[in-house]
PDB file of C-alpha atoms and ligand atoms in Angstrom:
ATOM      1  CA  MET A   1      59.358  -4.347 -12.986  1.00 51.00           C
ATOM      2  CA  ILE A   2      60.506  -3.675  -9.565  1.00 51.00           C
ATOM      3  CA  PRO A   3      60.898  -0.154  -8.429  1.00 62.00           C
ATOM      4  CA  GLY A   4      65.147   0.006  -7.995  1.00 82.00           C
ATOM      5  CA  ALA A   5      67.226  -2.890  -6.391  1.00 91.00           C
ATOM      6  CA  ARG A   6      70.155  -3.197  -3.949  1.00 95.00           C
ATOM      7  CA  LEU A   7      72.161  -5.985  -5.213  1.00 96.00           C
ATOM      8  CA  ILE A   8      75.718  -7.534  -5.261  1.00 97.00           C
ATOM      9  CA  ILE A   9      76.931  -9.700  -8.293  1.00 97.00           C
ATOM     10  CA  LEU A  10      79.606 -12.321  -7.364  1.00 96.00           C
ATOM     11  CA  GLY A  11      81.497 -14.535  -9.122  1.00 94.00           C
ATOM     12  CA  ARG A  12      84.793 -15.440 -10.761  1.00 93.00           C
ATOM     13  CA  GLN A  13      86.335 -12.881 -13.159  1.00 90.00           C
ATOM     14  CA  GLY A  14      85.328 -14.097 -16.549  1.00 91.00           C
ATOM     15  CA  ALA A  15      81.959 -15.383 -14.965  1.00 94.00           C
ATOM     16  CA  GLY A  16      80.322 -12.504 -17.160  1.00 92.00           C
ATOM     17  CA  LYS A  17      79.274 -10.315 -14.565  1.00 93.00           C
ATOM     18  CA  GLY A  18      80.178  -7.174 -16.224  1.00 89.00           C
ATOM     19  CA  THR A  19      78.081  -8.113 -19.326  1.00 90.00           C
ATOM     20  CA  GLN A  20      74.931  -9.249 -17.027  1.00 96.00           C
ATOM     21  CA  CYS A  21      75.573  -6.109 -14.905  1.00 95.00           C
ATOM     22  CA  VAL A  22      75.123  -3.560 -17.662  1.00 92.00           C
ATOM     23  CA  ARG A  23      71.515  -5.544 -18.735  1.00 95.00           C
ATOM     24  CA  LEU A  24      70.601  -5.639 -15.171  1.00 96.00           C
ATOM     25  CA  SER A  25      71.238  -2.052 -14.633  1.00 95.00           C
ATOM     26  CA  ARG A  26      68.925  -1.252 -17.788  1.00 94.00           C
ATOM     27  CA  HIS A  27      66.215  -3.451 -16.735  1.00 94.00           C
ATOM     28  CA  TYR A  28      65.825  -2.303 -13.132  1.00 93.00           C
ATOM     29  CA  VAL A  29      66.936   1.350 -13.692  1.00 94.00           C
ATOM     30  CA  VAL A  30      69.774   1.563 -11.401  1.00 96.00           C
ATOM     31  CA  PRO A  31      73.491   2.421 -11.563  1.00 96.00           C
ATOM     32  CA  HIS A  32      75.897  -0.390 -12.197  1.00 96.00           C
ATOM     33  CA  ILE A  33      78.802   0.458  -9.955  1.00 97.00           C
ATOM     34  CA  SER A  34      82.043  -1.292 -10.584  1.00 95.00           C
ATOM     35  CA  THR A  35      85.043  -1.170  -8.690  1.00 96.00           C
ATOM     36  CA  GLY A  36      87.278  -2.337 -11.581  1.00 93.00           C
ATOM     37  CA  ASP A  37      85.690   0.215 -13.587  1.00 92.00           C
ATOM     38  CA  MET A  38      86.242   2.918 -11.493  1.00 95.00           C
ATOM     39  CA  LEU A  39      89.900   1.899 -10.743  1.00 96.00           C
ATOM     40  CA  ARG A  40      90.819   1.721 -14.517  1.00 92.00           C
ATOM     41  CA  ALA A  41      89.112   4.929 -15.124  1.00 92.00           C
ATOM     42  CA  ALA A  42      91.255   6.431 -12.578  1.00 95.00           C
ATOM     43  CA  VAL A  43      94.266   4.747 -13.925  1.00 93.00           C
ATOM     44  CA  ARG A  44      93.209   6.352 -17.495  1.00 90.00           C
ATOM     45  CA  GLU A  45      93.014   9.699 -15.669  1.00 93.00           C
ATOM     46  CA  ARG A  46      96.273   9.426 -14.102  1.00 93.00           C
ATOM     47  CA  ALA A  47      94.591  10.153 -10.593  1.00 94.00           C
ATOM     48  CA  GLU A  48      96.317   9.577  -7.385  1.00 93.00           C
ATOM     49  CA  LEU A  49      94.305   6.835  -6.957  1.00 93.00           C
ATOM     50  CA  GLY A  50      95.010   5.228 -10.313  1.00 94.00           C
ATOM     51  CA  LEU A  51      98.710   5.767  -9.884  1.00 93.00           C
ATOM     52  CA  MET A  52      98.507   3.784  -6.331  1.00 92.00           C
ATOM     53  CA  ALA A  53      96.238   1.268  -7.936  1.00 95.00           C
ATOM     54  CA  LYS A  54      97.858   0.267 -11.360  1.00 94.00           C
ATOM     55  CA  GLU A  55     100.750  -1.978 -10.040  1.00 92.00           C
ATOM     56  CA  ILE A  56      98.883  -3.622  -7.873  1.00 94.00           C
ATOM     57  CA  MET A  57      95.889  -4.235 -10.723  1.00 93.00           C
ATOM     58  CA  ASP A  58      98.436  -5.255 -13.116  1.00 89.00           C
ATOM     59  CA  ALA A  59      99.779  -7.907 -10.684  1.00 87.00           C
ATOM     60  CA  GLY A  60      96.282  -9.270 -10.341  1.00 86.00           C
ATOM     61  CA  GLY A  61      96.649  -8.264  -6.302  1.00 90.00           C
ATOM     62  CA  LEU A  62      93.922  -6.549  -4.387  1.00 93.00           C
ATOM     63  CA  VAL A  63      93.879  -2.937  -3.507  1.00 97.00           C
ATOM     64  CA  GLY A  64      93.453  -2.289   0.131  1.00 97.00           C
ATOM     65  CA  ASP A  65      90.383  -2.583   2.019  1.00 97.00           C
ATOM     66  CA  ASP A  66      90.356   0.658   3.360  1.00 97.00           C
ATOM     67  CA  ILE A  67      90.679   2.316   0.070  1.00 96.00           C
ATOM     68  CA  MET A  68      88.182   0.252  -1.683  1.00 97.00           C
ATOM     69  CA  ILE A  69      85.309   0.927   1.329  1.00 97.00           C
ATOM     70  CA  GLY A  70      86.203   4.791   1.135  1.00 96.00           C
ATOM     71  CA  ILE A  71      85.458   4.741  -2.472  1.00 96.00           C
ATOM     72  CA  ILE A  72      82.425   2.865  -2.123  1.00 97.00           C
ATOM     73  CA  GLY A  73      81.002   4.384   0.619  1.00 97.00           C
ATOM     74  CA  ALA A  74      81.123   7.759  -1.306  1.00 96.00           C
ATOM     75  CA  ARG A  75      79.909   6.490  -4.698  1.00 97.00           C
ATOM     76  CA  LEU A  76      76.509   5.355  -2.545  1.00 97.00           C
ATOM     77  CA  GLN A  77      75.880   8.280  -1.160  1.00 95.00           C
ATOM     78  CA  ARG A  78      75.104   9.849  -4.526  1.00 96.00           C
ATOM     79  CA  ALA A  79      71.450  10.733  -5.723  1.00 94.00           C
ATOM     80  CA  ASP A  80      71.049   7.853  -7.992  1.00 94.00           C
ATOM     81  CA  ALA A  81      72.280   5.191  -5.737  1.00 95.00           C
ATOM     82  CA  GLU A  82      70.396   6.718  -2.474  1.00 92.00           C
ATOM     83  CA  THR A  83      67.099   6.749  -4.551  1.00 91.00           C
ATOM     84  CA  ARG A  84      67.218   3.933  -7.021  1.00 92.00           C
ATOM     85  CA  GLY A  85      69.472   1.474  -5.427  1.00 95.00           C
ATOM     86  CA  PHE A  86      72.678  -0.154  -7.012  1.00 97.00           C
ATOM     87  CA  ILE A  87      74.154  -3.237  -8.332  1.00 97.00           C
ATOM     88  CA  LEU A  88      77.733  -3.768  -7.158  1.00 97.00           C
ATOM     89  CA  ASP A  89      80.235  -5.585  -9.372  1.00 96.00           C
ATOM     90  CA  GLY A  90      83.618  -6.200  -7.879  1.00 95.00           C
ATOM     91  CA  PHE A  91      82.759  -5.043  -4.513  1.00 97.00           C
ATOM     92  CA  PRO A  92      82.847  -6.614  -2.096  1.00 97.00           C
ATOM     93  CA  ARG A  93      85.536  -8.909  -2.233  1.00 94.00           C
ATOM     94  CA  THR A  94      86.558  -9.240   1.088  1.00 94.00           C
ATOM     95  CA  VAL A  95      84.932 -10.410   4.349  1.00 94.00           C
ATOM     96  CA  THR A  96      86.244  -7.019   5.594  1.00 96.00           C
ATOM     97  CA  GLN A  97      84.853  -5.460   2.816  1.00 97.00           C
ATOM     98  CA  ALA A  98      81.470  -6.981   3.217  1.00 96.00           C
ATOM     99  CA  GLU A  99      81.119  -5.931   6.890  1.00 96.00           C
ATOM    100  CA  ALA A 100      81.801  -2.419   5.963  1.00 97.00           C
ATOM    101  CA  LEU A 101      79.021  -2.668   3.362  1.00 97.00           C
ATOM    102  CA  ASP A 102      76.591  -3.757   5.894  1.00 95.00           C
ATOM    103  CA  LYS A 103      77.288  -0.857   8.016  1.00 96.00           C
ATOM    104  CA  ILE A 104      77.182   1.690   4.920  1.00 96.00           C
ATOM    105  CA  THR A 105      73.493   0.240   3.667  1.00 94.00           C
ATOM    106  CA  VAL A 106      72.166  -0.210   7.187  1.00 94.00           C
ATOM    107  CA  ASP A 107      69.112   1.950   6.243  1.00 92.00           C
ATOM    108  CA  ARG A 108      68.965   0.529   2.705  1.00 90.00           C
ATOM    109  CA  PRO A 109      69.652  -3.011   3.046  1.00 91.00           C
ATOM    110  CA  LEU A 110      70.351  -5.354   0.178  1.00 92.00           C
ATOM    111  CA  HIS A 111      67.788  -7.549  -1.282  1.00 91.00           C
ATOM    112  CA  ILE A 112      69.921  -9.953  -2.440  1.00 94.00           C
ATOM    113  CA  ALA A 113      73.540 -11.096  -3.375  1.00 96.00           C
ATOM    114  CA  VAL A 114      73.889 -13.077  -6.484  1.00 97.00           C
ATOM    115  CA  ASP A 115      76.922 -15.997  -7.027  1.00 95.00           C
ATOM    116  CA  LEU A 116      77.157 -16.103 -10.772  1.00 97.00           C
ATOM    117  CA  ASP A 117      78.365 -19.534 -10.849  1.00 96.00           C
ATOM    118  CA  VAL A 118      81.046 -20.584 -13.828  1.00 96.00           C
ATOM    119  CA  PRO A 119      83.502 -23.234 -13.428  1.00 94.00           C
ATOM    120  CA  ARG A 120      87.507 -21.985 -13.250  1.00 93.00           C
ATOM    121  CA  GLU A 121      88.300 -24.016 -16.263  1.00 91.00           C
ATOM    122  CA  VAL A 122      85.287 -22.043 -18.343  1.00 93.00           C
ATOM    123  CA  VAL A 123      86.471 -18.817 -16.977  1.00 93.00           C
ATOM    124  CA  LEU A 124      89.983 -19.626 -17.748  1.00 90.00           C
ATOM    125  CA  ALA A 125      89.057 -19.861 -21.743  1.00 88.00           C
ATOM    126  CA  ARG A 126      87.087 -17.011 -21.680  1.00 89.00           C
ATOM    127  CA  LEU A 127      89.572 -14.677 -20.242  1.00 90.00           C
ATOM    128  CA  SER A 128      92.227 -15.647 -22.799  1.00 88.00           C
ATOM    129  CA  ALA A 129      90.172 -14.595 -25.191  1.00 91.00           C
ATOM    130  CA  ARG A 130      88.510 -11.404 -23.820  1.00 91.00           C
ATOM    131  CA  ARG A 131      89.082  -8.035 -25.167  1.00 94.00           C
ATOM    132  CA  VAL A 132      88.038  -4.905 -23.833  1.00 92.00           C
ATOM    133  CA  CYS A 133      87.129  -1.356 -25.346  1.00 93.00           C
ATOM    134  CA  ARG A 134      89.897   1.128 -23.586  1.00 89.00           C
ATOM    135  CA  ASP A 135      87.254   3.994 -23.928  1.00 88.00           C
ATOM    136  CA  CYS A 136      83.660   2.391 -22.866  1.00 88.00           C
ATOM    137  CA  GLY A 137      84.760  -1.026 -21.598  1.00 85.00           C
ATOM    138  CA  THR A 138      82.488  -3.230 -24.046  1.00 87.00           C
ATOM    139  CA  ASN A 139      83.660  -6.751 -24.030  1.00 88.00           C
ATOM    140  CA  TYR A 140      84.507  -8.800 -27.213  1.00 92.00           C
ATOM    141  CA  THR A 141      85.891 -12.103 -27.532  1.00 92.00           C
ATOM    142  CA  ALA A 142      89.113 -12.477 -29.856  1.00 94.00           C
ATOM    143  CA  THR A 143      88.892 -15.610 -32.702  1.00 91.00           C
ATOM    144  CA  GLY A 144      92.267 -14.448 -33.939  1.00 90.00           C
ATOM    145  CA  MET A 145      90.455 -13.199 -37.173  1.00 91.00           C
ATOM    146  CA  GLU A 146      89.911  -9.645 -36.135  1.00 91.00           C
ATOM    147  CA  ARG A 147      91.326  -6.317 -38.322  1.00 91.00           C
ATOM    148  CA  GLN A 148      93.988  -4.368 -36.221  1.00 92.00           C
ATOM    149  CA  PRO A 149      93.857  -2.172 -35.144  1.00 94.00           C
ATOM    150  CA  TRP A 150      90.371  -3.381 -33.628  1.00 97.00           C
ATOM    151  CA  ILE A 151      88.125  -0.458 -33.395  1.00 97.00           C
ATOM    152  CA  CYS A 152      84.998  -0.698 -30.941  1.00 96.00           C
ATOM    153  CA  GLU A 153      81.954  -0.970 -32.845  1.00 95.00           C
ATOM    154  CA  VAL A 154      80.002   1.075 -29.882  1.00 95.00           C
ATOM    155  CA  CYS A 155      82.347   3.965 -29.419  1.00 96.00           C
ATOM    156  CA  GLY A 156      85.008   3.975 -31.946  1.00 96.00           C
ATOM    157  CA  GLY A 157      88.113   3.463 -29.070  1.00 95.00           C
ATOM    158  CA  ASP A 158      90.494   0.633 -29.160  1.00 96.00           C
ATOM    159  CA  VAL A 159      89.972  -2.873 -28.287  1.00 96.00           C
ATOM    160  CA  MET A 160      92.583  -4.310 -26.177  1.00 94.00           C
ATOM    161  CA  GLN A 161      93.721  -7.079 -24.001  1.00 92.00           C
ATOM    162  CA  ARG A 162      93.339  -5.942 -20.405  1.00 88.00           C
ATOM    163  CA  GLY A 163      96.799  -5.539 -18.469  1.00 85.00           C
ATOM    164  CA  ASP A 164      95.656  -8.300 -15.930  1.00 86.00           C
ATOM    165  CA  ASP A 165      94.149 -10.558 -18.644  1.00 88.00           C
ATOM    166  CA  THR A 166      97.713 -12.502 -18.920  1.00 86.00           C
ATOM    167  CA  PRO A 167      98.108 -15.872 -18.188  1.00 85.00           C
ATOM    168  CA  ASP A 168      99.847 -15.153 -14.556  1.00 86.00           C
ATOM    169  CA  ALA A 169      98.040 -12.222 -13.709  1.00 87.00           C
ATOM    170  CA  VAL A 170      94.552 -14.389 -14.465  1.00 89.00           C
ATOM    171  CA  ASN A 171      95.782 -17.398 -12.558  1.00 90.00           C
ATOM    172  CA  ARG A 172      96.810 -15.060  -9.349  1.00 89.00           C
ATOM    173  CA  ARG A 173      93.126 -13.541  -9.553  1.00 89.00           C
ATOM    174  CA  LEU A 174      91.406 -16.567  -9.622  1.00 92.00           C
ATOM    175  CA  ASP A 175      93.470 -17.964  -6.572  1.00 92.00           C
ATOM    176  CA  LEU A 176      92.891 -14.710  -4.729  1.00 89.00           C
ATOM    177  CA  TYR A 177      88.881 -15.300  -5.987  1.00 91.00           C
ATOM    178  CA  GLU A 178      88.956 -18.570  -3.757  1.00 90.00           C
ATOM    179  CA  THR A 179      90.744 -17.621  -0.851  1.00 91.00           C
ATOM    180  CA  GLN A 180      89.419 -14.046  -0.254  1.00 87.00           C
ATOM    181  CA  THR A 181      86.158 -13.743  -2.350  1.00 86.00           C
ATOM    182  CA  ALA A 182      84.732 -17.295  -2.019  1.00 86.00           C
ATOM    183  CA  PRO A 183      84.384 -16.838   2.049  1.00 92.00           C
ATOM    184  CA  LEU A 184      81.746 -14.266   1.158  1.00 93.00           C
ATOM    185  CA  ILE A 185      79.325 -16.660  -0.363  1.00 91.00           C
ATOM    186  CA  GLN A 186      79.644 -18.111   3.062  1.00 91.00           C
ATOM    187  CA  HIS A 187      78.908 -14.649   4.526  1.00 93.00           C
ATOM    188  CA  PHE A 188      76.030 -13.722   2.498  1.00 94.00           C
ATOM    189  CA  GLY A 189      74.648 -17.423   2.743  1.00 92.00           C
ATOM    190  CA  SER A 190      74.580 -17.764   6.293  1.00 91.00           C
ATOM    191  CA  GLN A 191      72.478 -14.688   6.385  1.00 87.00           C
ATOM    192  CA  ASP A 192      70.073 -15.974   3.856  1.00 89.00           C
ATOM    193  CA  ARG A 193      70.912 -13.263   1.307  1.00 92.00           C
ATOM    194  CA  LEU A 194      72.819 -15.419  -1.220  1.00 95.00           C
ATOM    195  CA  VAL A 195      71.193 -17.087  -4.200  1.00 96.00           C
ATOM    196  CA  VAL A 196      73.397 -18.998  -7.070  1.00 95.00           C
ATOM    197  CA  VAL A 197      72.843 -18.595 -10.304  1.00 97.00           C
ATOM    198  CA  ASP A 198      74.401 -20.772 -13.062  1.00 97.00           C
ATOM    199  CA  GLY A 199      76.521 -18.389 -15.161  1.00 97.00           C
ATOM    200  CA  VAL A 200      76.985 -21.002 -18.203  1.00 96.00           C
ATOM    201  CA  GLY A 201      75.224 -20.573 -21.085  1.00 95.00           C
ATOM    202  CA  HIS A 202      73.608 -18.020 -24.055  1.00 95.00           C
ATOM    203  CA  PRO A 203      74.056 -14.626 -22.043  1.00 94.00           C
ATOM    204  CA  ASP A 204      69.971 -14.219 -22.682  1.00 97.00           C
ATOM    205  CA  ASP A 205      69.108 -17.582 -20.661  1.00 98.00           C
ATOM    206  CA  VAL A 206      71.517 -16.310 -17.872  1.00 98.00           C
ATOM    207  CA  PHE A 207      70.019 -12.735 -17.723  1.00 98.00           C
ATOM    208  CA  ARG A 208      66.510 -14.808 -17.707  1.00 98.00           C
ATOM    209  CA  ARG A 209      67.789 -16.700 -14.626  1.00 98.00           C
ATOM    210  CA  LEU A 210      69.071 -13.535 -12.822  1.00 97.00           C
ATOM    211  CA  THR A 211      65.818 -11.384 -12.941  1.00 95.00           C
ATOM    212  CA  THR A 212      64.038 -14.454 -12.146  1.00 96.00           C
ATOM    213  CA  VAL A 213      65.627 -15.040  -8.846  1.00 95.00           C
ATOM    214  CA  ILE A 214      66.000 -11.043  -8.171  1.00 94.00           C
ATOM    215  CA  ASP A 215      62.389 -10.634  -8.889  1.00 91.00           C
ATOM    216  CA  ASP A 216      61.298 -13.243  -6.475  1.00 88.00           C
ATOM    217  CA  SER A 217      63.727 -11.599  -3.903  1.00 83.00           C
ATOM    218  CA  GLN A 218      61.618  -8.479  -3.605  1.00 74.00           C
TER     219      GLN A 218
HETATM  220  P1  AMP B 301      87.613  -6.214 -12.013  1.00 58.56           P
HETATM  221  O1  AMP B 301      87.384  -5.625 -13.198  1.00 58.56           O
HETATM  222  O2  AMP B 301      86.510  -6.181 -10.903  1.00 58.56           O
HETATM  223  O3  AMP B 301      88.134  -7.797 -12.107  1.00 58.56           O
HETATM  224  O4  AMP B 301      88.719  -5.683 -11.129  1.00 58.56           O
HETATM  225  C1  AMP B 301      90.015  -5.666 -11.940  1.00 58.56           C
HETATM  226  C2  AMP B 301      90.866  -5.193 -10.664  1.00 58.56           C
HETATM  227  O5  AMP B 301      90.721  -4.073  -9.460  1.00 58.56           O
HETATM  228  C3  AMP B 301      91.133  -6.425  -9.547  1.00 58.56           C
HETATM  229  O6  AMP B 301      91.632  -7.457 -10.005  1.00 58.56           O
HETATM  230  C4  AMP B 301      91.841  -5.758  -8.208  1.00 58.56           C
HETATM  231  O7  AMP B 301      93.481  -5.495  -8.462  1.00 58.56           O
HETATM  232  C5  AMP B 301      91.117  -4.163  -8.451  1.00 58.56           C
HETATM  233  N1  AMP B 301      89.863  -4.070  -7.555  1.00 58.56           N
HETATM  234  C6  AMP B 301      88.475  -4.196  -8.339  1.00 58.56           C
HETATM  235  N2  AMP B 301      87.783  -4.250  -7.102  1.00 58.56           N
HETATM  236  C7  AMP B 301      88.354  -4.347  -5.955  1.00 58.56           C
HETATM  237  C8  AMP B 301      87.746  -4.475  -4.456  1.00 58.56           C
HETATM  238  N3  AMP B 301      86.680  -4.647  -4.100  1.00 58.56           N
HETATM  239  N4  AMP B 301      88.861  -4.629  -3.914  1.00 58.56           N
HETATM  240  C9  AMP B 301      90.269  -5.008  -4.142  1.00 58.56           C
HETATM  241  N5  AMP B 301      90.685  -4.838  -5.283  1.00 58.56           N
HETATM  242  C10 AMP B 301      89.753  -4.350  -6.077  1.00 58.56           C
END
């Protein structure tokens, strides 16, 4: 067990970042900071940010860098992130965001950026079957045999398909990943701060691979 951690988890949509980040957050006792979850919460609460972001998110686009950098800057100033550290999921997504993050964390630099690597054809299949609890965000995989309405086992909320998991939006998001986010792998790699972890396999095996490389990076 390490005393806190400052991590970035990169990877295609559907690579299993959300599931693994929840487990890593418990293991290292650090907050899991997901910009996607923060934006979806703002949409649910009909906050100004949510009203602005919803259309972009539904179309599979990216919310502006300035807005996202502002959100993360404020979140990383909160006591839990200041003292324990953080696991960033979904941020940075562009090189501009990564450069801003380097400035925000200059006094508490990242331990490591992990690229959770799952091929495009595998994530496409996973995303078309992905269902998510609207209230707590727990992920499920649809088999077609579920009772409707589908109720979350964790919190009793409604389990549904995300608005941006439609085939068009998924393809757009994966294309954007290649053009905007994949250069981050180069950004962190050139600074020797990147480790690639194979994200294919049972979640327990992927988790073990992740903790091994994270512990080695401390
Ligand atoms: P995610 O749950 O990480 O797939 O994020 C869902 C959606 O939220 C993305 O498709 C984007 O529209 C938006 N989003 C989340 N994080 C960011 C970010 N760092 N920069 C821009 N848009 C983001």
